[in-house]
Amino acid sequence: MGRSRLVDAYDMRLRRRRLLWRSFRSRHALTPVQQRTKLIGKNDLLLFSTMRNEAARLPFFLSHYRKLGIRHFLIVDNASDDGTTEYLTQQPDVSVWTTNASYRDSRFGVDWLTWLQMRYGARHWCLTADADEILIYPHMDDRPLDVLTRWLDQRGAPSFGAMMLDMYPQGPLGTAPYHPGQDPAEVLNWFDVDNYTWEMLPKYRNVSIRGGVRKRLFFQDKPGHAPHLHKVPLVRWNRRFAYVSSTHTALPRRLNAAFDDRRHLPTGVFLHSKFLDGIIQKSDEEKRRRQHFTHAERYDDYYDRIIANPTLWYENSVRYQGWEQLEELGLMTRGAWR
């Protein structure tokens, strides 16, 4: 048994080194467009993101995270053609890199961001979030993120977990118009509450969460293909850290303990605005580009059903009311942070 644990630990260490090496090599794919990284202060909270054609979401995205206390944004723009790059370069607290390389071949942007985290994120608390992910956490109304991260530091906790919550409108997907700068939760204000599964996975010592509207409607017959909803997006970064699969799992494995109830840590929720009114056009494009899934052929039917402009709402849908509601429903917790 002892030898088995040693071999397992060695395998994880070797895997982490390989991920760091490929991330280091990926730096050649990035072209700096606007670098303001010299403005980063010693204790600044940083946000890292890869995005493509997210100009409509950016005004609220940046505003939301600035209010939470993010001091600098490090963003990789993957060949946008809707003005995303131009908008980002006008922001005084944003550094931008562009690339035309394959999103899929870069482990869905993780290699690019890991390189930037190695280069600029060491010793900082680093939040990794997509443009369609809005972080909600306990006490966020009067406690900015640096209050949370100081508490985590005092507890010796190097990471913070958040569950992704798919939000949707009451009517068909294409009938709820969204305006840049608007809070997406004003348009996508419903979610599923009663069909989630939580499973401890020994390989990476993480809790796997699946469920929500996508599992209910699109993956009923193949629940194992439903998207993972657990994430470890906020980490006190070290140059030796690496994400394994998006921000779902990380190495070293102790980072994945953010959802372990025995540690009494707070957790949050990412309000996922995937289903804004542009989703139909985007789904058609992504079906053709085949950049968003490892086994892209498995998801052709998924894209087709979204393109058909369905109604995701049903009689058990719950209307979003705020972080206190999400805690009451058991979708996040304050833990010992009270």
XYZ file of C-alpha atoms in Angstrom:
338
model
C 0.000 0.000 0.000
C 2.834 2.381 0.875
C 4.535 1.745 -2.455
C 1.232 2.300 -4.256
C 0.847 5.723 -2.638
C 4.430 6.603 -3.530
C 3.916 5.581 -7.160
C 0.678 7.541 -7.268
C 2.358 10.647 -5.862
C 5.209 10.294 -8.355
C 2.745 9.975 -11.252
C 0.940 13.139 -10.173
C 4.219 15.042 -9.845
C 5.316 13.882 -13.294
C 1.954 14.865 -14.789
C 2.175 18.313 -13.233
C 5.664 18.850 -14.665
C 4.453 17.852 -18.122
C 1.554 20.310 -17.905
C 3.891 23.089 -16.813
C 6.298 22.299 -19.637
C 3.611 22.405 -22.321
C 2.318 25.664 -20.816
C 5.817 27.122 -20.922
C 6.091 26.166 -24.602
C 2.680 27.676 -25.371
C 4.054 31.175 -24.700
C 5.209 31.290 -28.318
C 1.556 31.299 -29.447
C 0.797 34.541 -27.584
C 1.333 38.015 -28.989
C 1.171 40.898 -26.485
C -1.162 43.660 -27.639
C -1.350 45.790 -24.500
C 0.868 44.919 -21.532
C 0.279 46.860 -18.351
C 1.634 44.182 -16.016
C 4.134 46.636 -14.488
C 1.135 48.210 -12.778
C 0.458 45.031 -10.768
C 0.977 45.666 -7.066
C 2.441 43.225 -4.555
C -0.871 42.103 -3.040
C -3.181 42.719 -5.984
C -5.907 40.217 -6.803
C -5.600 39.135 -10.442
C -8.092 37.709 -12.912
C -7.076 35.482 -15.834
C -9.359 34.669 -18.755
C -9.364 33.287 -22.288
C -12.148 34.568 -24.508
C -13.399 34.895 -28.055
C -16.034 37.356 -29.314
C -17.278 38.496 -25.907
C -17.636 42.243 -26.534
C -21.255 42.248 -25.330
C -20.420 40.640 -21.986
C -17.272 42.598 -21.216
C -18.697 45.852 -19.760
C -20.563 44.045 -16.981
C -17.870 41.373 -16.545
C -15.162 43.953 -15.878
C -17.417 46.128 -13.724
C -18.526 43.186 -11.561
C -15.016 41.962 -10.852
C -13.649 45.446 -10.253
C -16.304 45.886 -7.565
C -15.199 42.614 -5.972
C -11.639 43.919 -5.789
C -9.831 42.578 -8.850
C -6.959 44.970 -9.549
C -5.658 43.640 -12.864
C -7.053 41.479 -15.679
C -4.769 39.288 -17.822
C -6.718 38.180 -20.880
C -5.939 36.023 -23.895
C -8.113 36.903 -26.881
C -8.466 33.923 -29.237
C -9.001 35.535 -32.646
C -12.031 37.686 -31.848
C -13.584 39.677 -34.685
C -16.363 41.524 -32.827
C -14.330 44.312 -31.210
C -13.321 42.370 -28.094
C -9.614 43.102 -28.560
C -10.161 46.789 -29.204
C -12.420 47.168 -26.155
C -9.949 45.408 -23.876
C -6.972 47.491 -24.967
C -8.842 50.651 -23.934
C -9.121 49.471 -20.320
C -6.433 50.850 -17.966
C -6.323 47.720 -15.744
C -6.225 45.087 -18.506
C -3.278 43.384 -20.207
C -4.118 41.616 -23.469
C -2.475 38.908 -25.526
C -3.881 37.561 -28.783
C -3.512 34.215 -30.529
C -4.891 32.471 -33.602
C -3.784 29.069 -32.289
C -6.215 26.225 -31.601
C -8.266 26.656 -28.434
C -8.782 22.901 -28.273
C -5.084 22.080 -28.704
C -4.175 24.481 -25.914
C -6.319 22.418 -23.511
C -9.120 24.926 -24.047
C -6.924 27.896 -23.217
C -5.508 26.439 -20.003
C -1.956 26.211 -21.367
C -1.952 29.903 -22.273
C -3.307 31.005 -18.916
C -0.982 28.722 -16.960
C 1.976 30.388 -18.651
C 0.654 33.835 -17.685
C 0.025 32.627 -14.130
C 3.572 31.267 -13.953
C 4.932 34.569 -15.248
C 2.749 37.092 -13.386
C 0.598 35.285 -10.810
C 3.108 33.790 -8.375
C 2.231 34.636 -4.731
C -0.951 36.421 -5.836
C -4.480 35.202 -5.336
C -5.506 34.453 -8.922
C -9.084 34.101 -10.135
C -9.621 32.263 -13.417
C -13.015 32.933 -15.010
C -14.615 32.826 -18.444
C -16.451 35.878 -19.751
C -19.780 34.115 -19.113
C -18.982 33.333 -15.447
C -20.025 35.798 -12.732
C -18.748 34.862 -9.274
C -21.170 35.029 -6.351
C -20.045 34.190 -2.809
C -21.269 34.610 0.801
C -21.250 38.153 2.199
C -20.200 39.576 -1.168
C -22.403 42.640 -0.595
C -20.096 43.991 2.105
C -16.966 41.812 1.984
C -14.724 42.204 -1.085
C -12.582 39.330 -2.280
C -9.482 40.416 -0.366
C -11.388 39.940 2.909
C -12.160 36.381 1.815
C -8.595 35.660 0.692
C -7.132 37.008 3.952
C -9.423 34.642 5.848
C -8.345 31.748 3.621
C -4.689 32.646 4.237
C -5.296 32.590 7.991
C -6.848 29.127 7.669
C -3.987 27.837 5.514
C -6.414 27.224 2.645
C -4.761 27.805 -0.761
C -7.939 27.654 -2.854
C -11.626 28.483 -3.049
C -14.281 26.389 -4.820
C -17.298 27.522 -6.831
C -20.074 25.562 -8.472
C -21.174 26.608 -11.955
C -24.918 27.316 -12.116
C -26.496 27.402 -15.581
C -28.940 30.305 -15.825
C -31.714 30.580 -18.427
C -34.747 32.706 -19.387
C -38.386 31.725 -18.951
C -39.127 31.681 -22.680
C -37.225 30.381 -25.731
C -33.509 31.150 -25.712
C -33.580 33.690 -28.518
C -36.430 35.806 -27.134
C -34.703 37.499 -24.163
C -32.585 40.368 -25.582
C -29.434 41.336 -23.724
C -27.819 44.780 -23.795
C -24.076 45.345 -23.154
C -23.468 46.497 -19.584
C -26.616 44.819 -18.288
C -26.385 42.253 -15.480
C -26.951 38.892 -17.255
C -28.968 37.732 -14.229
C -31.669 40.249 -15.193
C -32.217 38.304 -18.423
C -31.225 34.796 -17.346
C -32.933 34.666 -13.978
C -33.994 31.003 -13.632
C -32.083 27.838 -12.734
C -32.484 24.160 -11.803
C -32.187 23.301 -8.131
C -33.012 19.625 -7.576
C -31.000 17.361 -9.890
C -27.364 17.631 -8.829
C -25.000 14.778 -7.955
C -21.870 15.119 -5.839
C -19.215 12.408 -6.068
C -15.751 12.169 -4.520
C -13.183 11.085 -7.136
C -10.010 9.562 -5.686
C -7.637 10.224 -8.606
C -7.447 13.979 -8.026
C -9.195 13.960 -4.611
C -11.876 16.290 -5.891
C -15.639 16.443 -5.611
C -17.317 16.056 -9.003
C -20.606 17.920 -9.461
C -22.979 17.315 -12.374
C -26.559 18.381 -12.951
C -28.599 21.428 -13.825
C -30.528 22.210 -16.965
C -27.974 20.802 -19.406
C -28.021 17.398 -17.748
C -31.821 17.501 -17.493
C -32.485 18.330 -21.129
C -29.457 17.389 -23.198
C -27.729 14.505 -21.395
C -30.522 12.506 -19.773
C -29.530 9.354 -21.652
C -25.784 9.922 -21.203
C -25.335 11.617 -17.812
C -21.608 10.866 -17.899
C -21.294 13.331 -20.792
C -22.983 16.154 -18.887
C -20.626 19.058 -18.130
C -18.733 19.131 -14.852
C -19.929 21.995 -12.670
C -17.268 22.001 -9.926
C -14.460 24.528 -10.213
C -11.470 25.695 -8.187
C -11.158 29.148 -9.742
C -9.469 31.123 -6.955
C -5.966 29.999 -5.953
C -3.040 31.463 -4.051
C -0.763 30.815 -7.025
C 2.600 29.114 -7.043
C 4.741 28.626 -10.162
C 4.565 24.876 -9.603
C 0.752 24.778 -9.760
C -1.190 23.684 -12.830
C -4.802 23.151 -13.812
C -5.509 19.693 -15.221
C -8.917 20.162 -16.814
C -10.152 23.724 -17.174
C -10.425 24.904 -13.553
C -12.253 21.722 -12.539
C -9.154 20.032 -11.131
C -5.673 21.216 -10.238
C -2.288 19.906 -9.162
C -1.058 19.511 -6.505
C -4.192 17.717 -5.397
C -4.503 19.588 -2.108
C -5.918 22.493 -4.130
C -8.981 20.365 -4.898
C -10.033 20.148 -1.244
C -12.039 23.365 -1.564
C -15.338 21.398 -1.543
C -14.350 19.081 1.329
C -17.008 19.632 4.016
C -14.592 18.524 6.726
C -12.557 21.689 6.180
C -15.546 24.002 6.784
C -14.489 26.341 3.988
C -16.849 28.749 2.247
C -17.745 28.051 -1.378
C -19.292 30.182 -4.104
C -21.278 29.943 -7.309
C -20.479 30.997 -10.859
C -23.684 32.337 -12.445
C -23.193 30.927 -15.941
C -24.629 33.156 -18.670
C -24.013 30.743 -21.540
C -27.646 31.004 -22.668
C -27.830 34.695 -23.562
C -29.664 35.464 -26.802
C -26.533 35.055 -28.948
C -26.242 31.374 -28.003
C -28.016 30.126 -31.133
C -25.568 31.773 -33.529
C -22.615 30.826 -31.327
C -23.710 27.186 -31.149
C -23.914 26.994 -34.914
C -20.410 28.455 -35.164
C -18.927 26.248 -32.459
C -20.437 23.110 -33.986
C -18.496 23.907 -37.156
C -15.285 24.999 -35.379
C -15.215 21.911 -33.084
C -13.031 23.643 -30.521
C -14.938 23.216 -27.257
C -14.962 19.507 -26.467
C -12.317 16.784 -26.452
C -14.689 14.401 -28.228
C -16.468 16.971 -30.390
C -18.537 14.415 -32.317
C -20.410 13.476 -29.131
C -21.918 16.947 -28.910
C -23.389 17.486 -32.403
C -26.876 16.656 -31.135
C -26.357 18.997 -28.171
C -25.583 21.892 -30.519
C -28.479 21.006 -32.821
C -30.950 21.108 -29.950
C -29.719 24.527 -28.820
C -29.858 25.851 -32.389
C -33.531 24.800 -32.425
C -34.178 27.605 -29.877
C -35.707 25.545 -27.053
C -37.375 26.672 -23.839
C -35.265 25.477 -20.903
C -37.698 26.632 -18.210
C -40.062 24.095 -16.580
C -42.432 24.001 -13.623
C -39.694 23.271 -11.077
C -37.403 26.084 -12.208
C -36.401 28.535 -9.465
C -36.060 32.296 -9.916
C -32.725 33.748 -8.811
C -32.861 36.102 -5.802
C -29.301 36.459 -4.504
C -26.485 34.715 -2.675
C -28.506 34.094 0.499
C -31.000 32.076 -1.548
C -28.207 29.975 -3.078
C -26.880 29.214 0.397
C -30.336 28.250 1.668
C -30.703 25.872 -1.274
C -27.364 24.217 -0.469
C -25.630 25.344 -3.667
C -22.919 27.149 -1.688
C -21.945 27.598 1.940
C -20.395 30.080 4.322
C -18.620 27.232 6.110
C -16.825 28.661 9.142
C -16.653 32.129 7.537
C -19.506 33.690 9.522
